[in-house]
Amino acid sequence: MPHIAIKCYPKGLNKQQLQSFADDLTAFVSERLNTPDEWITIDYQELSENDWKEQVYDAEVKPNGDRFLRKPHYQL
């Protein structure tokens, strides 16, 4: 039961664009992980630059980057 957590700076997407993004991501994960789409959940959060550094980079990326599937290519 994959759970995908996405945190990013504000992107300004409307409801339709967010739904399309969620549908595309769900289809991709369902196919690649051979998982029924009804088992996939997606948490999408937009954070300000200040919140990003504190809540994401300092708390998650910096201490855990070595176990990420895709390593960070930036530093704050």
Tab-separated table of N, CA, C and O in Angstrom:
chain	number	residue	atom	x	y	z
A	1	MET	N	0.841	-1.177	0.000
A	1	MET	CA	0.000	0.000	0.000
A	1	MET	C	0.882	1.235	0.000
A	1	MET	O	1.171	1.782	1.047
A	2	PRO	N	1.310	1.663	-1.156
A	2	PRO	CA	2.180	2.824	-1.237
A	2	PRO	C	1.510	4.111	-0.757
A	2	PRO	O	0.357	4.386	-1.085
A	3	HIS	N	2.253	4.867	0.009
A	3	HIS	CA	1.845	6.213	0.404
A	3	HIS	C	2.933	7.153	-0.092
A	3	HIS	O	4.107	6.973	0.221
A	4	ILE	N	2.550	8.135	-0.875
A	4	ILE	CA	3.488	9.078	-1.464
A	4	ILE	C	3.299	10.427	-0.779
A	4	ILE	O	2.187	10.946	-0.734
A	5	ALA	N	4.388	10.980	-0.263
A	5	ALA	CA	4.340	12.298	0.376
A	5	ALA	C	5.147	13.271	-0.476
A	5	ALA	O	6.340	13.071	-0.693
A	6	ILE	N	4.482	14.310	-0.932
A	6	ILE	CA	5.123	15.329	-1.750
A	6	ILE	C	5.035	16.658	-1.015
A	6	ILE	O	3.947	17.088	-0.620
A	7	LYS	N	6.194	17.280	-0.843
A	7	LYS	CA	6.266	18.603	-0.228
A	7	LYS	C	7.038	19.488	-1.184
A	7	LYS	O	8.101	19.106	-1.664
A	8	CYS	N	6.493	20.666	-1.471
A	8	CYS	CA	7.137	21.547	-2.441
A	8	CYS	C	6.771	23.000	-2.166
A	8	CYS	O	5.862	23.289	-1.390
A	9	TYR	N	7.506	23.890	-2.828
A	9	TYR	CA	7.130	25.302	-2.813
A	9	TYR	C	5.786	25.424	-3.522
A	9	TYR	O	5.438	24.578	-4.361
A	10	PRO	N	5.034	26.479	-3.260
A	10	PRO	CA	3.757	26.665	-3.944
A	10	PRO	C	3.917	26.661	-5.470
A	10	PRO	O	4.826	27.283	-6.008
A	11	LYS	N	3.056	25.915	-6.131
A	11	LYS	CA	3.096	25.770	-7.586
A	11	LYS	C	1.938	26.470	-8.281
A	11	LYS	O	1.920	26.572	-9.504
A	12	GLY	N	0.946	26.876	-7.531
A	12	GLY	CA	-0.171	27.591	-8.129
A	12	GLY	C	-1.074	26.738	-8.993
A	12	GLY	O	-1.728	27.253	-9.898
A	13	LEU	N	-1.108	25.452	-8.751
A	13	LEU	CA	-1.964	24.562	-9.537
A	13	LEU	C	-3.413	24.681	-9.078
A	13	LEU	O	-3.698	24.747	-7.883
A	14	ASN	N	-4.332	24.640	-10.024
A	14	ASN	CA	-5.744	24.656	-9.654
A	14	ASN	C	-6.201	23.224	-9.343
A	14	ASN	O	-5.433	22.273	-9.492
A	15	LYS	N	-7.451	23.091	-8.934
A	15	LYS	CA	-7.964	21.768	-8.534
A	15	LYS	C	-7.864	20.749	-9.671
A	15	LYS	O	-7.518	19.598	-9.442
A	16	GLN	N	-8.178	21.176	-10.877
A	16	GLN	CA	-8.132	20.269	-12.021
A	16	GLN	C	-6.696	19.812	-12.292
A	16	GLN	O	-6.455	18.632	-12.569
A	17	GLN	N	-5.741	20.728	-12.217
A	17	GLN	CA	-4.335	20.378	-12.432
A	17	GLN	C	-3.820	19.438	-11.338
A	17	GLN	O	-3.089	18.492	-11.622
A	18	LEU	N	-4.225	19.696	-10.106
A	18	LEU	CA	-3.816	18.812	-9.007
A	18	LEU	C	-4.413	17.416	-9.179
A	18	LEU	O	-3.746	16.415	-8.952
A	19	GLN	N	-5.670	17.359	-9.600
A	19	GLN	CA	-6.307	16.058	-9.809
A	19	GLN	C	-5.637	15.302	-10.940
A	19	GLN	O	-5.403	14.094	-10.860
A	20	SER	N	-5.283	16.005	-12.010
A	20	SER	CA	-4.593	15.382	-13.134
A	20	SER	C	-3.222	14.855	-12.697
A	20	SER	O	-2.821	13.747	-13.062
A	21	PHE	N	-2.512	15.650	-11.911
A	21	PHE	CA	-1.218	15.234	-11.364
A	21	PHE	C	-1.385	13.974	-10.510
A	21	PHE	O	-0.645	12.999	-10.665
A	22	ALA	N	-2.385	13.964	-9.625
A	22	ALA	CA	-2.635	12.808	-8.762
A	22	ALA	C	-3.005	11.577	-9.584
A	22	ALA	O	-2.531	10.464	-9.304
A	23	ASP	N	-3.818	11.752	-10.613
A	23	ASP	CA	-4.219	10.634	-11.472
A	23	ASP	C	-3.011	10.052	-12.207
A	23	ASP	O	-2.834	8.830	-12.275
A	24	ASP	N	-2.172	10.939	-12.762
A	24	ASP	CA	-0.978	10.483	-13.489
A	24	ASP	C	-0.008	9.763	-12.556
A	24	ASP	O	0.540	8.714	-12.896
A	25	LEU	N	0.220	10.342	-11.385
A	25	LEU	CA	1.133	9.736	-10.424
A	25	LEU	C	0.602	8.387	-9.933
A	25	LEU	O	1.352	7.408	-9.824
A	26	THR	N	-0.685	8.311	-9.692
A	26	THR	CA	-1.305	7.057	-9.253
A	26	THR	C	-1.143	5.978	-10.323
A	26	THR	O	-0.776	4.846	-10.021
A	27	ALA	N	-1.410	6.318	-11.575
A	27	ALA	CA	-1.279	5.347	-12.666
A	27	ALA	C	0.167	4.862	-12.793
A	27	ALA	O	0.414	3.664	-12.973
A	28	PHE	N	1.118	5.780	-12.698
A	28	PHE	CA	2.537	5.424	-12.792
A	28	PHE	C	2.947	4.480	-11.669
A	28	PHE	O	3.558	3.437	-11.910
A	29	VAL	N	2.593	4.828	-10.439
A	29	VAL	CA	2.967	3.994	-9.288
A	29	VAL	C	2.259	2.647	-9.352
A	29	VAL	O	2.861	1.600	-9.075
A	30	SER	N	1.012	2.646	-9.742
A	30	SER	CA	0.263	1.400	-9.854
A	30	SER	C	0.937	0.445	-10.839
A	30	SER	O	1.107	-0.746	-10.559
A	31	GLU	N	1.350	0.990	-11.988
A	31	GLU	CA	2.002	0.162	-13.001
A	31	GLU	C	3.382	-0.312	-12.535
A	31	GLU	O	3.703	-1.493	-12.613
A	32	ARG	N	4.199	0.606	-12.062
A	32	ARG	CA	5.583	0.269	-11.703
A	32	ARG	C	5.695	-0.637	-10.485
A	32	ARG	O	6.596	-1.465	-10.399
A	33	LEU	N	4.787	-0.465	-9.517
A	33	LEU	CA	4.845	-1.282	-8.299
A	33	LEU	C	3.825	-2.415	-8.301
A	33	LEU	O	3.660	-3.102	-7.299
A	34	ASN	N	3.145	-2.566	-9.451
A	34	ASN	CA	2.155	-3.633	-9.588
A	34	ASN	C	1.190	-3.644	-8.402
A	34	ASN	O	1.027	-4.648	-7.719
A	35	THR	N	0.580	-2.482	-8.175
A	35	THR	CA	-0.301	-2.268	-7.031
A	35	THR	C	-1.624	-1.700	-7.514
A	35	THR	O	-1.636	-0.784	-8.342
A	36	PRO	N	-2.747	-2.197	-7.005
A	36	PRO	CA	-4.038	-1.611	-7.387
A	36	PRO	C	-4.099	-0.131	-7.012
A	36	PRO	O	-3.622	0.262	-5.940
A	37	ASP	N	-4.663	0.678	-7.899
A	37	ASP	CA	-4.680	2.119	-7.648
A	37	ASP	C	-5.446	2.504	-6.389
A	37	ASP	O	-5.148	3.513	-5.763
A	38	GLU	N	-6.413	1.703	-5.988
A	38	GLU	CA	-7.177	2.039	-4.780
A	38	GLU	C	-6.344	1.901	-3.495
A	38	GLU	O	-6.752	2.344	-2.435
A	39	TRP	N	-5.184	1.304	-3.590
A	39	TRP	CA	-4.298	1.162	-2.430
A	39	TRP	C	-3.309	2.313	-2.308
A	39	TRP	O	-2.559	2.397	-1.342
A	40	ILE	N	-3.257	3.182	-3.272
A	40	ILE	CA	-2.267	4.253	-3.311
A	40	ILE	C	-2.856	5.539	-2.727
A	40	ILE	O	-3.953	5.949	-3.107
A	41	THR	N	-2.111	6.152	-1.813
A	41	THR	CA	-2.508	7.443	-1.254
A	41	THR	C	-1.407	8.461	-1.537
A	41	THR	O	-0.226	8.111	-1.631
A	42	ILE	N	-1.826	9.712	-1.688
A	42	ILE	CA	-0.883	10.794	-1.980
A	42	ILE	C	-1.162	11.963	-1.046
A	42	ILE	O	-2.290	12.451	-0.970
A	43	ASP	N	-0.123	12.388	-0.337
A	43	ASP	CA	-0.190	13.573	0.506
A	43	ASP	C	0.583	14.668	-0.204
A	43	ASP	O	1.768	14.509	-0.487
A	44	TYR	N	-0.079	15.783	-0.525
A	44	TYR	CA	0.549	16.887	-1.262
A	44	TYR	C	0.489	18.137	-0.393
A	44	TYR	O	-0.596	18.580	-0.013
A	45	GLN	N	1.659	18.677	-0.068
A	45	GLN	CA	1.722	19.874	0.765
A	45	GLN	C	2.605	20.925	0.108
A	45	GLN	O	3.723	20.627	-0.298
A	46	GLU	N	2.087	22.141	0.027
A	46	GLU	CA	2.878	23.261	-0.459
A	46	GLU	C	3.347	24.059	0.750
A	46	GLU	O	2.551	24.385	1.633
A	47	LEU	N	4.648	24.341	0.798
A	47	LEU	CA	5.246	25.037	1.931
A	47	LEU	C	6.005	26.270	1.461
A	47	LEU	O	6.606	26.269	0.384
A	48	SER	N	6.029	27.284	2.302
A	48	SER	CA	6.817	28.475	1.997
A	48	SER	C	8.302	28.129	2.068
A	48	SER	O	8.697	27.092	2.619
A	49	GLU	N	9.133	29.013	1.542
A	49	GLU	CA	10.575	28.773	1.551
A	49	GLU	C	11.112	28.600	2.971
A	49	GLU	O	11.924	27.714	3.232
A	50	ASN	N	10.652	29.425	3.897
A	50	ASN	CA	11.104	29.315	5.286
A	50	ASN	C	10.663	28.003	5.917
A	50	ASN	O	11.434	27.347	6.611
A	51	ASP	N	9.408	27.621	5.694
A	51	ASP	CA	8.908	26.356	6.237
A	51	ASP	C	9.623	25.174	5.604
A	51	ASP	O	9.873	24.171	6.255
A	52	TRP	N	9.952	25.287	4.311
A	52	TRP	CA	10.655	24.212	3.615
A	52	TRP	C	11.972	23.896	4.307
A	52	TRP	O	12.281	22.756	4.603
A	53	LYS	N	12.767	24.923	4.567
A	53	LYS	CA	14.074	24.705	5.191
A	53	LYS	C	13.923	24.028	6.544
A	53	LYS	O	14.593	23.044	6.827
A	54	GLU	N	13.023	24.532	7.351
A	54	GLU	CA	12.861	24.012	8.714
A	54	GLU	C	12.174	22.640	8.736
A	54	GLU	O	12.659	21.706	9.369
A	55	GLN	N	11.057	22.520	8.059
A	55	GLN	CA	10.232	21.311	8.154
A	55	GLN	C	10.664	20.178	7.234
A	55	GLN	O	10.385	19.012	7.514
A	56	VAL	N	11.318	20.521	6.126
A	56	VAL	CA	11.680	19.479	5.161
A	56	VAL	C	13.195	19.289	5.088
A	56	VAL	O	13.696	18.208	5.379
A	57	TYR	N	13.915	20.338	4.715
A	57	TYR	CA	15.362	20.159	4.518
A	57	TYR	C	16.067	19.785	5.820
A	57	TYR	O	16.752	18.759	5.885
A	58	ASP	N	15.907	20.597	6.844
A	58	ASP	CA	16.605	20.338	8.111
A	58	ASP	C	16.088	19.082	8.821
A	58	ASP	O	16.864	18.343	9.427
A	59	ALA	N	14.793	18.836	8.742
A	59	ALA	CA	14.187	17.722	9.476
A	59	ALA	C	14.204	16.389	8.726
A	59	ALA	O	14.254	15.331	9.356
A	60	GLU	N	14.167	16.423	7.385
A	60	GLU	CA	14.057	15.180	6.624
A	60	GLU	C	15.190	14.948	5.628
A	60	GLU	O	15.784	13.874	5.606
A	61	VAL	N	15.475	15.943	4.806
A	61	VAL	CA	16.456	15.756	3.727
A	61	VAL	C	17.871	15.606	4.273
A	61	VAL	O	18.561	14.630	3.963
A	62	LYS	N	18.297	16.562	5.044
A	62	LYS	CA	19.675	16.557	5.537
A	62	LYS	C	20.006	15.299	6.350
A	62	LYS	O	20.995	14.636	6.072
A	63	PRO	N	19.188	14.915	7.338
A	63	PRO	CA	19.551	13.731	8.122
A	63	PRO	C	19.276	12.387	7.444
A	63	PRO	O	19.816	11.365	7.859
A	64	ASN	N	18.437	12.360	6.411
A	64	ASN	CA	18.028	11.086	5.814
A	64	ASN	C	18.357	10.947	4.332
A	64	ASN	O	17.996	9.944	3.714
A	65	GLY	N	19.015	11.916	3.746
A	65	GLY	CA	19.279	11.921	2.314
A	65	GLY	C	19.993	10.688	1.804
A	65	GLY	O	19.797	10.280	0.660
A	66	ASP	N	20.778	10.052	2.650
A	66	ASP	CA	21.538	8.879	2.210
A	66	ASP	C	20.652	7.680	1.896
A	66	ASP	O	21.066	6.775	1.185
A	67	ARG	N	19.425	7.655	2.378
A	67	ARG	CA	18.532	6.519	2.099
A	67	ARG	C	17.494	6.818	1.019
A	67	ARG	O	16.699	5.967	0.649
A	68	PHE	N	17.501	8.052	0.482
A	68	PHE	CA	16.554	8.440	-0.559
A	68	PHE	C	16.855	7.694	-1.854
A	68	PHE	O	18.012	7.434	-2.178
A	69	LEU	N	15.833	7.370	-2.610
A	69	LEU	CA	16.029	6.784	-3.935
A	69	LEU	C	16.705	7.777	-4.870
A	69	LEU	O	17.510	7.404	-5.713
A	70	ARG	N	16.356	9.022	-4.746
A	70	ARG	CA	17.016	10.086	-5.510
A	70	ARG	C	17.611	11.049	-4.509
A	70	ARG	O	16.905	11.662	-3.721
A	71	LYS	N	18.927	11.161	-4.526
A	71	LYS	CA	19.662	11.982	-3.578
A	71	LYS	C	19.484	13.463	-3.901
A	71	LYS	O	19.337	13.845	-5.056
A	72	PRO	N	19.535	14.303	-2.860
A	72	PRO	CA	19.443	15.743	-3.105
A	72	PRO	C	20.704	16.240	-3.827
A	72	PRO	O	21.804	15.771	-3.565
A	73	HIS	N	20.512	17.179	-4.725
A	73	HIS	CA	21.611	17.786	-5.472
A	73	HIS	C	21.702	19.272	-5.138
A	73	HIS	O	22.046	20.094	-5.991
A	74	TYR	N	21.382	19.597	-3.908
A	74	TYR	CA	21.418	20.974	-3.434
A	74	TYR	C	21.683	20.981	-1.941
A	74	TYR	O	21.541	19.946	-1.280
A	75	GLN	N	22.072	22.136	-1.428
A	75	GLN	CA	22.254	22.338	0.005
A	75	GLN	C	21.638	23.676	0.380
A	75	GLN	O	21.651	24.609	-0.426
A	76	LEU	N	21.117	23.753	1.567
A	76	LEU	CA	20.580	25.035	2.058
A	76	LEU	C	21.372	25.472	3.269
A	76	LEU	O	21.915	24.726	3.994
